[in-house]
Amino acid sequence: MRRMGIGLQLYTLRDAMAEDFRGILRRVAELGYEGVEFAGYGGMEAEELRDLLQELNLKAIGAHVSLVNTRTHIQKEIAYLKTIGAEYYIIPHIAVEDRQSPQAWQTLFEFFEHAGQIVREAGLKFAYHNHAFEFEMKIGDEFVFDSMYTSTTLENVLVEMDVCWVQYAGQDPLEYVKRYTGRLPLLHLKDFKTSDADQMDTVELGKGEVDLKNVIQAASDAGVEWLIVEQDRCANPPIESVETSLGWVKEHYLSAF
């Protein structure tokens, strides 16, 4: 098995970071995470955040950047990412009103290809992060998820796969990881339980339904660069949840190196 980087999507700690952005980032580094994926920058100037990351020896993997911001000031977002030393520019979500039909998705695919080219020419990499809704509609014979990548090029649009959402959507995450070998640099490592109301309750790694050990093996085989821990909602204090999840990663993956 290959050694992949271990990162954290900071959306998990959004409430705490709103109170103490710098202090929580420092705590993430102390726990042993190697990289972070941003979901906002806490109002910090790019140079200031760059210096803090260097001090903490944390790699800026990339950031989730909204579709709105990408449409309105993509160059500003690119400049910030380049300053902090990040590599990936990721679209994290599509609002309901922007995905009402196959035609709406096709328009988005064209925009992703265009935006991805701009990002690539600036020296970064453009990717899309899925939820479950990309498996609820088809374009021709393909789920929207798959049509996105057959409608765009490998050079301009990469995959950030959230295996938790893939499984919740009724698909096999192991098969999907394998399918996107070579186009899948980022994988959200996440676990969940299904509630009595058939809702997805995210839990700490190893406490849910996802076959995480085989997901990690599949990710290694597929060429994934970063395993990124994320928990959308935490029953416990989020900083404790991300510490618990990292402990699982250390025991069941990093201990082999």
XYZ file of N, CA and C in Angstrom:
771
model
N 0.847 -1.205 0.000
C 0.000 0.000 0.000
C 0.878 1.249 0.000
N 0.446 2.278 -0.725
C 1.177 3.530 -0.796
C 0.912 4.405 0.427
N 1.873 5.267 0.713
C 1.704 6.249 1.791
C 1.071 7.516 1.206
N -0.139 7.795 1.626
C -0.852 8.995 1.190
C -0.842 10.020 2.316
N -0.978 11.285 1.958
C -1.052 12.326 2.971
C -2.358 12.263 3.741
N -2.329 12.736 4.980
C -3.529 12.737 5.828
C -3.909 14.181 6.116
N -5.069 14.574 5.614
C -5.528 15.938 5.792
C -6.858 16.014 6.522
N -7.273 17.238 6.799
C -8.552 17.497 7.460
C -9.287 18.593 6.697
N -10.548 18.344 6.384
C -11.412 19.399 5.841
C -11.900 20.229 7.025
N -11.516 21.489 7.039
C -11.744 22.332 8.208
C -13.206 22.720 8.398
N -14.063 22.417 7.440
C -15.499 22.617 7.627
C -15.992 21.881 8.871
N -15.357 20.758 9.186
C -15.718 19.981 10.371
C -15.631 20.843 11.627
N -14.689 21.771 11.663
C -14.431 22.591 12.849
C -14.928 24.028 12.667
N -15.918 24.214 11.808
C -16.341 25.554 11.402
C -16.764 26.436 12.571
N -17.484 25.890 13.528
C -17.970 26.720 14.636
C -16.814 27.167 15.526
N -15.930 26.236 15.867
C -14.771 26.583 16.702
C -13.846 27.545 15.972
N -13.689 27.352 14.675
C -12.783 28.221 13.920
C -13.344 29.627 13.784
N -14.653 29.748 13.811
C -15.266 31.076 13.781
C -14.920 31.865 15.040
N -14.642 31.162 16.125
C -14.276 31.795 17.389
C -12.772 32.031 17.512
N -11.980 31.085 17.011
C -10.519 31.155 17.178
C -9.850 30.431 16.017
N -9.819 31.077 14.863
C -9.312 30.447 13.641
C -7.867 29.994 13.816
N -7.017 30.892 14.291
C -5.599 30.576 14.425
C -5.362 29.488 15.463
N -6.053 29.592 16.598
C -5.848 28.631 17.671
C -6.282 27.230 17.285
N -7.397 27.111 16.581
C -7.868 25.791 16.153
C -6.956 25.218 15.080
N -6.460 26.060 14.182
C -5.508 25.576 13.176
C -4.245 25.057 13.855
N -3.810 25.742 14.877
C -2.646 25.281 15.641
C -2.933 23.928 16.302
N -4.124 23.770 16.828
C -4.504 22.514 17.485
C -4.544 21.373 16.469
N -5.027 21.630 15.275
C -5.052 20.609 14.219
C -3.643 20.121 13.919
N -2.690 21.051 13.860
C -1.298 20.670 13.628
C -0.756 19.851 14.789
N -1.098 20.237 16.002
C -0.628 19.498 17.184
C -1.158 18.076 17.205
N -2.372 17.870 16.707
C -2.945 16.520 16.686
C -2.172 15.603 15.742
N -1.537 16.167 14.722
C -0.746 15.363 13.800
C -1.253 15.332 12.372
N -2.258 16.143 12.051
C -2.680 16.231 10.654
C -1.561 16.867 9.836
N -1.388 16.366 8.628
C -0.295 16.829 7.774
C -0.718 17.965 6.842
N -1.995 18.016 6.527
C -2.491 19.041 5.625
C -3.909 19.421 5.982
N -4.347 20.545 5.436
C -5.709 21.011 5.685
C -6.331 21.478 4.373
N -7.629 21.299 4.295
C -8.423 21.770 3.172
C -9.370 22.828 3.733
N -9.295 24.014 3.174
C -10.021 25.143 3.735
C -11.459 25.204 3.232
N -12.316 25.795 4.072
C -13.689 26.141 3.707
C -13.926 27.548 4.240
N -13.134 28.497 3.738
C -13.074 29.851 4.276
C -11.735 30.060 4.957
N -11.364 31.326 5.106
C -10.020 31.644 5.585
C -10.002 32.477 6.866
N -11.126 32.556 7.532
C -11.149 33.250 8.815
C -10.813 34.725 8.738
N -10.981 35.321 7.557
C -10.680 36.741 7.421
C -9.203 37.065 7.352
N -8.351 36.070 7.287
C -6.914 36.302 7.267
C -6.438 36.694 5.872
N -5.471 37.585 5.824
C -4.804 37.880 4.570
C -3.996 36.658 4.141
N -3.847 36.473 2.844
C -3.191 35.267 2.341
C -1.761 35.135 2.849
N -1.022 36.230 2.890
C 0.368 36.174 3.340
C 0.459 35.779 4.814
N -0.486 36.268 5.598
C -0.516 35.944 7.018
C -0.818 34.460 7.228
N -1.778 33.938 6.476
C -2.107 32.522 6.593
C -0.955 31.659 6.089
N -0.327 32.065 5.009
C 0.842 31.338 4.496
C 1.908 31.211 5.573
N 2.193 32.304 6.262
C 3.240 32.282 7.288
C 2.848 31.394 8.461
N 1.568 31.410 8.834
C 1.113 30.562 9.935
C 1.225 29.091 9.554
N 0.831 28.749 8.343
C 0.932 27.364 7.895
C 2.392 26.894 7.892
N 3.281 27.750 7.466
C 4.695 27.393 7.478
C 5.191 27.179 8.898
N 4.759 28.022 9.809
C 5.140 27.886 11.216
C 4.647 26.560 11.786
N 3.437 26.183 11.415
C 2.824 24.960 11.953
C 3.218 23.703 11.180
N 3.954 23.874 10.082
C 4.327 22.754 9.212
C 3.090 22.018 8.706
N 2.089 22.799 8.306
C 0.857 22.272 7.733
C 0.829 22.595 6.249
N 0.477 21.626 5.442
C 0.339 21.833 4.011
C -1.074 22.319 3.698
N -1.179 23.379 2.905
C -2.475 23.799 2.382
C -2.790 22.932 1.163
N -3.665 21.958 1.353
C -4.011 21.061 0.249
C -4.767 21.832 -0.826
N -5.735 22.592 -0.393
C -6.572 23.355 -1.302
C -7.723 23.956 -0.537
N -8.757 24.353 -1.258
C -9.912 24.965 -0.615
C -11.175 24.653 -1.377
N -12.259 24.567 -0.643
C -13.587 24.512 -1.230
C -14.003 25.945 -1.534
N -14.251 26.211 -2.806
C -14.603 27.552 -3.267
C -15.991 27.478 -3.896
N -16.873 28.342 -3.474
C -18.260 28.271 -3.936
C -18.371 28.524 -5.435
N -19.454 28.014 -5.998
C -19.734 28.259 -7.409
C -19.917 29.757 -7.658
N -20.559 30.446 -6.738
C -20.777 31.890 -6.879
C -19.449 32.626 -6.966
N -18.534 32.328 -6.038
C -17.234 32.997 -6.056
C -16.435 32.641 -7.296
N -16.594 31.422 -7.759
C -15.880 31.004 -8.960
C -16.391 31.756 -10.177
N -17.682 31.987 -10.212
C -18.253 32.727 -11.336
C -17.882 34.208 -11.303
N -17.754 34.767 -10.105
C -17.611 36.218 -10.001
C -16.168 36.694 -9.861
N -15.312 35.933 -9.171
C -13.922 36.395 -9.034
C -12.955 35.217 -8.885
N -12.892 34.420 -9.932
C -12.037 33.247 -9.927
C -10.560 33.619 -9.787
N -10.149 34.718 -10.381
C -8.734 35.093 -10.300
C -8.325 35.460 -8.878
N -9.224 36.096 -8.146
C -8.947 36.424 -6.747
C -8.781 35.144 -5.927
N -9.635 34.159 -6.166
C -9.533 32.884 -5.457
C -8.234 32.159 -5.813
N -7.888 32.174 -7.083
C -6.640 31.543 -7.519
C -5.443 32.200 -6.845
N -5.436 33.519 -6.816
C -4.307 34.242 -6.232
C -4.130 33.901 -4.761
N -5.240 33.793 -4.032
C -5.161 33.447 -2.608
C -4.576 32.047 -2.440
N -5.078 31.100 -3.204
C -4.597 29.728 -3.100
C -3.110 29.635 -3.429
N -2.675 30.341 -4.442
C -1.268 30.294 -4.821
C -0.388 30.903 -3.727
N -0.859 31.957 -3.106
C -0.075 32.601 -2.051
C 0.127 31.682 -0.861
N -0.912 30.929 -0.479
C -0.774 30.049 0.697
C -0.134 28.699 0.341
N 0.203 28.513 -0.923
C 0.899 27.291 -1.317
C 0.003 26.106 -1.557
N -1.276 26.379 -1.827
C -2.216 25.286 -2.074
C -2.109 24.811 -3.515
N -2.666 23.633 -3.755
C -2.592 23.028 -5.085
C -3.958 22.859 -5.736
N -5.021 22.703 -4.928
C -6.321 22.313 -5.469
C -7.391 23.375 -5.230
N -8.152 23.623 -6.272
C -9.297 24.535 -6.281
C -10.527 23.655 -6.479
N -11.399 23.575 -5.459
C -12.448 22.563 -5.447
C -13.830 23.201 -5.340
N -14.719 22.822 -6.228
C -16.135 23.203 -6.123
C -16.804 22.215 -5.167
N -17.393 22.692 -4.068
C -17.867 21.770 -3.036
C -19.336 21.383 -3.106
N -20.158 22.149 -3.849
C -21.602 21.928 -3.755
C -22.289 22.728 -4.853
N -23.437 22.230 -5.279
C -24.268 22.940 -6.248
C -25.644 23.161 -5.620
N -26.071 24.398 -5.575
C -27.375 24.724 -4.998
C -28.502 24.081 -5.814
N -29.605 23.803 -5.152
C -30.727 23.117 -5.794
C -31.190 23.851 -7.042
N -31.251 25.164 -6.974
C -31.767 25.921 -8.113
C -30.855 25.865 -9.336
N -29.614 25.454 -9.145
C -28.666 25.365 -10.256
C -28.572 23.967 -10.859
N -29.373 23.023 -10.370
C -29.263 21.639 -10.842
C -30.635 20.982 -11.023
N -31.535 21.712 -11.649
C -32.912 21.244 -11.777
C -33.138 20.286 -12.943
N -32.208 20.243 -13.894
C -32.446 19.463 -15.107
C -31.129 18.984 -15.694
N -31.183 17.984 -16.578
C -29.959 17.583 -17.291
C -29.330 18.747 -18.051
N -30.151 19.611 -18.603
C -29.621 20.755 -19.336
C -28.842 21.695 -18.410
N -29.363 21.887 -17.198
C -28.661 22.735 -16.235
C -27.300 22.137 -15.884
N -27.270 20.818 -15.720
C -25.993 20.161 -15.435
C -25.029 20.295 -16.608
N -25.524 20.145 -17.820
C -24.650 20.277 -18.985
C -24.033 21.676 -19.044
N -24.807 22.666 -18.695
C -24.275 24.029 -18.644
C -23.179 24.133 -17.594
N -23.400 23.480 -16.454
C -22.367 23.470 -15.413
C -21.100 22.762 -15.891
N -21.265 21.652 -16.588
C -20.083 20.920 -17.073
C -19.248 21.810 -17.997
N -19.923 22.554 -18.849
C -19.198 23.458 -19.746
C -18.455 24.529 -18.944
N -19.120 25.015 -17.896
C -18.467 26.017 -17.056
C -17.275 25.414 -16.309
N -17.429 24.186 -15.792
C -16.322 23.534 -15.093
C -15.118 23.368 -16.014
N -15.368 22.962 -17.242
C -14.268 22.788 -18.186
C -13.546 24.122 -18.411
N -14.316 25.170 -18.562
C -13.727 26.497 -18.776
C -12.972 26.962 -17.534
N -13.613 26.856 -16.368
C -12.959 27.274 -15.127
C -11.729 26.423 -14.844
N -11.842 25.128 -15.109
C -10.718 24.238 -14.891
C -9.520 24.602 -15.750
N -9.784 25.046 -16.964
C -8.685 25.469 -17.832
C -8.005 26.717 -17.274
N -8.806 27.658 -16.788
C -8.241 28.869 -16.188
C -7.378 28.505 -14.978
N -7.901 27.622 -14.137
C -7.176 27.202 -12.938
C -5.884 26.481 -13.319
N -5.976 25.591 -14.285
C -4.792 24.836 -14.716
C -3.731 25.753 -15.297
N -4.141 26.694 -16.109
C -3.179 27.610 -16.723
C -2.521 28.517 -15.692
N -3.176 28.671 -14.536
C -2.592 29.444 -13.434
C -1.671 28.590 -12.564
N -1.591 27.300 -12.850
C -0.692 26.426 -12.109
C -1.324 25.647 -10.983
N -2.661 25.664 -10.907
C -3.385 24.904 -9.894
C -4.179 23.788 -10.557
N -4.910 23.008 -9.743
C -5.716 21.900 -10.247
C -7.156 22.081 -9.766
N -8.089 21.854 -10.664
C -9.513 22.078 -10.410
C -10.198 20.733 -10.185
N -11.037 20.651 -9.145
C -11.735 19.403 -8.844
C -13.152 19.701 -8.367
N -13.954 18.644 -8.335
C -15.344 18.744 -7.884
C -15.574 17.737 -6.770
N -16.231 18.191 -5.699
C -16.555 17.347 -4.543
C -18.035 16.971 -4.582
N -18.314 15.682 -4.546
C -19.695 15.200 -4.684
C -20.448 15.102 -3.364
N -21.758 15.070 -3.504
C -22.671 14.668 -2.440
C -23.438 13.449 -2.960
N -24.696 13.283 -2.537
C -25.487 12.160 -3.050
C -26.330 12.557 -4.254
N -26.627 13.851 -4.406
C -27.573 14.262 -5.449
C -27.039 14.024 -6.861
N -25.735 13.869 -7.012
C -25.179 13.586 -8.337
C -25.529 12.179 -8.819
N -26.126 11.377 -7.938
C -26.558 10.026 -8.288
C -28.081 9.906 -8.338
N -28.773 11.038 -8.304
C -30.233 11.042 -8.298
C -30.826 11.372 -9.663
N -30.013 11.793 -10.591
C -30.463 12.159 -11.927
C -29.506 11.562 -12.938
N -30.044 11.190 -14.095
C -29.203 10.673 -15.165
C -29.228 11.606 -16.368
N -28.119 11.597 -17.068
C -28.017 12.261 -18.362
C -27.738 11.156 -19.365
N -28.732 10.825 -20.166
C -28.626 9.625 -20.986
C -28.619 8.402 -20.084
N -27.620 7.560 -20.235
C -27.522 6.342 -19.431
C -26.616 6.504 -18.221
N -26.092 7.714 -17.998
C -25.121 7.917 -16.930
C -25.692 8.760 -15.803
N -25.289 8.427 -14.571
C -25.544 9.341 -13.475
C -24.855 10.672 -13.778
N -25.398 11.741 -13.223
C -24.774 13.053 -13.365
C -23.298 12.992 -12.972
N -22.991 12.274 -11.892
C -21.598 12.163 -11.434
C -20.693 11.698 -12.569
N -21.089 10.621 -13.239
C -20.253 10.070 -14.302
C -20.276 10.938 -15.551
N -21.439 11.498 -15.859
C -21.550 12.357 -17.028
C -20.656 13.587 -16.902
N -20.478 14.063 -15.664
C -19.605 15.208 -15.441
C -18.197 14.954 -15.981
N -17.729 13.724 -15.768
C -16.344 13.431 -16.130
C -16.202 12.911 -17.562
N -17.265 12.417 -18.149
C -17.201 12.109 -19.575
C -17.414 13.366 -20.416
N -18.020 14.412 -19.809
C -18.285 15.662 -20.524
C -17.148 16.668 -20.387
N -16.182 16.372 -19.512
C -15.054 17.271 -19.294
C -13.761 16.497 -19.494
N -12.648 17.220 -19.492
C -11.366 16.569 -19.751
C -10.604 16.289 -18.460
N -9.793 15.275 -18.509
C -8.932 14.903 -17.385
C -8.015 16.060 -17.001
N -7.575 16.815 -17.979
C -6.641 17.904 -17.712
C -7.282 19.019 -16.884
N -8.577 19.213 -17.057
C -9.217 20.394 -16.463
C -10.148 20.110 -15.296
N -10.652 18.904 -15.164
C -11.614 18.618 -14.089
C -11.261 17.280 -13.433
N -10.824 17.358 -12.181
C -10.456 16.169 -11.409
C -11.562 15.826 -10.413
N -11.401 14.675 -9.773
C -12.399 14.147 -8.839
C -11.908 14.311 -7.406
N -12.734 14.911 -6.565
C -12.567 14.772 -5.119
C -13.760 13.943 -4.647
N -13.517 12.665 -4.390
C -14.618 11.752 -4.087
C -14.883 11.675 -2.588
N -16.141 11.892 -2.235
C -16.597 11.694 -0.865
C -17.263 10.325 -0.803
N -16.535 9.340 -0.280
C -17.028 7.956 -0.321
C -18.260 7.761 0.555
N -18.396 8.583 1.566
C -19.568 8.505 2.433
C -20.840 8.804 1.643
N -20.810 9.887 0.864
C -21.972 10.244 0.063
C -22.208 9.246 -1.070
N -21.138 8.719 -1.642
C -21.297 7.701 -2.690
C -22.071 6.507 -2.139
N -21.680 6.030 -0.958
C -22.353 4.875 -0.364
C -23.777 5.221 0.049
N -23.968 6.401 0.627
C -25.316 6.808 1.033
C -26.253 6.886 -0.172
N -25.693 7.199 -1.337
C -26.491 7.269 -2.568
C -26.797 5.893 -3.140
N -26.334 4.841 -2.482
C -26.638 3.483 -2.914
C -25.633 2.895 -3.886
N -24.474 3.552 -4.019
C -23.438 3.066 -4.923
C -22.297 2.429 -4.124
N -21.450 1.690 -4.817
C -20.326 0.998 -4.196
C -19.097 1.901 -4.237
N -18.647 2.424 -3.092
C -17.488 3.325 -3.126
C -16.219 2.648 -3.623
N -16.059 1.371 -3.365
C -14.858 0.679 -3.838
C -14.827 0.634 -5.359
N -15.969 0.374 -5.967
C -16.049 0.336 -7.420
C -15.818 1.725 -7.999
N -16.366 2.743 -7.328
C -16.218 4.097 -7.846
C -14.793 4.621 -7.706
N -14.141 4.297 -6.618
C -12.736 4.690 -6.476
C -11.904 4.063 -7.598
N -12.119 2.787 -7.840
C -11.385 2.100 -8.909
C -11.687 2.714 -10.268
N -12.945 3.068 -10.510
C -13.357 3.608 -11.806
C -12.608 4.885 -12.157
N -12.278 5.670 -11.138
C -11.644 6.965 -11.406
C -10.145 6.971 -11.110
N -9.534 5.814 -11.206
C -8.086 5.703 -11.087
C -7.400 6.685 -12.041
N -6.464 7.439 -11.517
C -5.731 8.390 -12.332
C -6.362 9.757 -12.442
N -7.606 9.875 -11.966
C -8.303 11.171 -12.016
C -8.748 11.603 -10.621
N -8.287 10.895 -9.621
C -8.807 11.012 -8.254
C -7.672 11.316 -7.275
N -7.212 12.557 -7.202
C -6.111 12.859 -6.292
C -6.538 13.042 -4.838
N -7.822 13.383 -4.623
C -8.317 13.713 -3.290
C -9.499 12.834 -2.937
N -9.480 12.260 -1.738
C -10.579 11.414 -1.286
C -10.994 11.832 0.114
N -12.279 12.139 0.281
C -12.797 12.459 1.608
C -13.088 11.160 2.350
N -12.348 10.962 3.403
C -12.475 9.767 4.235
C -13.477 10.091 5.338
N -14.634 9.468 5.254
C -15.743 9.836 6.123
C -16.564 8.590 6.426
N -17.226 8.582 7.556
C -18.023 7.428 7.961
C -19.404 7.909 8.382
N -20.381 6.996 8.323
C -21.745 7.386 8.691
C -22.548 6.182 9.160
N -23.597 6.512 9.886
C -24.653 5.560 10.204
C -25.953 6.103 9.625
N -26.861 5.191 9.280
C -28.171 5.603 8.783
C -29.156 5.612 9.943
N -29.801 6.739 10.161
C -30.738 6.877 11.273
C -32.054 6.195 10.952
N -32.928 6.118 11.943
C -34.246 5.511 11.753
C -35.050 6.252 10.693
N -34.761 7.532 10.516
C -35.461 8.346 9.515
C -34.773 8.264 8.163
N -33.859 7.313 8.019
C -33.104 7.113 6.773
C -32.267 8.328 6.428
N -31.812 9.027 7.455
C -30.913 10.153 7.263
C -29.477 9.717 7.546
N -28.524 10.431 6.964
C -27.125 10.115 7.169
C -26.591 10.876 8.375
N -26.144 10.130 9.368
C -25.504 10.746 10.533
C -24.008 10.455 10.447
N -23.205 11.486 10.200
C -21.764 11.262 10.120
C -21.205 10.990 11.509
N -20.255 10.067 11.553
C -19.656 9.627 12.819
C -18.134 9.586 12.655
N -17.442 9.382 13.784
C -15.998 9.257 13.729
C -15.613 8.015 12.914
N -14.441 8.050 12.312
C -13.988 6.940 11.481
C -13.979 5.636 12.270
N -14.478 4.593 11.627
C -14.512 3.282 12.247
C -15.749 2.996 13.065
N -16.642 3.975 13.192
C -17.842 3.801 14.007
C -19.113 3.685 13.164
N -18.949 3.610 11.844
C -20.111 3.584 10.977
C -20.115 2.432 10.004
N -20.705 2.652 8.846
C -21.012 1.591 7.892
C -20.021 1.489 6.726
N -19.144 2.457 6.569
C -18.240 2.468 5.417
C -17.074 1.502 5.658
N -16.732 0.726 4.636
C -15.619 -0.226 4.706
C -14.307 0.538 4.507
N -13.899 1.242 5.541
C -12.804 2.196 5.413
C -11.474 1.549 5.071
N -11.196 0.394 5.630
C -9.902 -0.240 5.353
C -9.774 -0.558 3.867
N -10.825 -1.100 3.282
C -10.762 -1.405 1.849
C -10.849 -0.148 0.997
N -11.515 0.888 1.495
C -11.512 2.172 0.795
C -10.090 2.714 0.702
N -9.355 2.629 1.799
C -7.974 3.125 1.797
C -7.115 2.322 0.840
N -7.295 1.007 0.818
C -6.541 0.192 -0.130
C -6.893 0.566 -1.569
N -8.178 0.747 -1.834
C -8.613 1.134 -3.177
C -8.058 2.496 -3.548
N -8.028 3.409 -2.585
C -7.493 4.742 -2.835
C -6.013 4.666 -3.188
N -5.279 3.843 -2.471
C -3.861 3.645 -2.768
C -3.676 3.129 -4.178
N -4.474 2.148 -4.552
C -4.375 1.557 -5.894
C -4.752 2.563 -6.984
N -5.644 3.509 -6.653
C -6.161 4.454 -7.641
C -5.279 5.686 -7.805
N -4.242 5.812 -6.996
C -3.342 6.950 -7.123
C -3.731 8.168 -6.316
N -4.583 7.997 -5.308
C -4.981 9.118 -4.456
C -3.753 9.706 -3.760
N -3.706 11.034 -3.674
C -2.599 11.725 -3.016
C -2.905 12.054 -1.558
N -4.151 12.446 -1.287
C -4.534 12.870 0.057
C -5.812 12.166 0.504
N -5.778 11.588 1.693
C -6.970 11.136 2.399
C -7.368 12.264 3.338
N -8.574 12.789 3.154
C -8.985 13.988 3.881
C -10.154 13.642 4.799
N -9.900 13.704 6.087
C -10.914 13.390 7.094
C -11.947 14.509 7.123
N -13.212 14.118 7.187
C -14.290 15.094 7.302
C -15.442 14.470 8.071
N -16.108 15.280 8.884
C -17.330 14.859 9.557
C -18.291 16.044 9.515
N -19.363 15.898 8.769
C -20.267 17.029 8.545
C -20.861 17.558 9.841
N -21.334 16.640 10.664
C -21.915 17.003 11.954
C -21.372 16.034 13.001
N -21.070 16.572 14.167
C -20.448 15.767 15.218
C -21.344 15.746 16.454
N -21.582 14.557 16.983
C -22.334 14.446 18.233
C -21.465 14.860 19.414
N -20.166 14.641 19.292
C -19.200 15.040 20.313
C -18.583 16.383 19.914
N -17.840 17.029 20.800
C -17.136 18.247 20.383
C -16.292 17.960 19.145
N -16.418 18.743 18.102
C -15.752 18.424 16.834
C -14.249 18.214 16.941
N -13.561 18.982 17.770
C -12.111 18.799 17.884
C -11.798 17.412 18.468
N -12.676 16.911 19.335
C -12.492 15.553 19.860
C -12.787 14.521 18.768
N -13.774 14.794 17.950
C -14.116 13.867 16.870
C -12.972 13.737 15.879
N -12.349 14.860 15.496
C -11.260 14.763 14.512
C -10.018 14.120 15.135
N -9.855 14.272 16.427
C -8.758 13.572 17.108
C -9.017 12.063 17.129
N -10.255 11.670 17.417
C -10.620 10.254 17.410
C -10.433 9.651 16.025
N -10.866 10.363 14.998
C -10.731 9.849 13.632
C -9.271 9.720 13.231
N -8.451 10.674 13.621
C -7.029 10.567 13.314
C -6.405 9.393 14.056
N -6.869 9.143 15.254
C -6.391 7.969 15.989
C -6.698 6.683 15.241
N -7.885 6.610 14.647
C -8.234 5.423 13.854
C -7.305 5.306 12.648
N -7.031 6.415 11.984
C -6.134 6.392 10.822
C -4.737 5.932 11.235
N -4.262 6.421 12.354
C -2.933 6.021 12.824
C -2.883 4.522 13.110
N -3.927 4.003 13.736
C -3.942 2.589 14.109
C -4.121 1.677 12.901
N -4.996 2.061 11.973
C -5.370 1.139 10.897
C -4.711 1.432 9.556
N -3.957 2.519 9.483
C -3.270 2.829 8.227
C -1.823 3.259 8.445
N -1.609 4.327 9.203
C -0.277 4.861 9.329
C 0.677 3.939 10.077
N 0.148 3.040 10.891
C 0.999 2.106 11.632
C 1.754 1.168 10.713
N 1.334 1.078 9.464
C 2.006 0.178 8.514
C 3.270 0.804 7.913
N 3.533 2.077 8.223
C 4.671 2.764 7.617
C 5.728 3.115 8.651
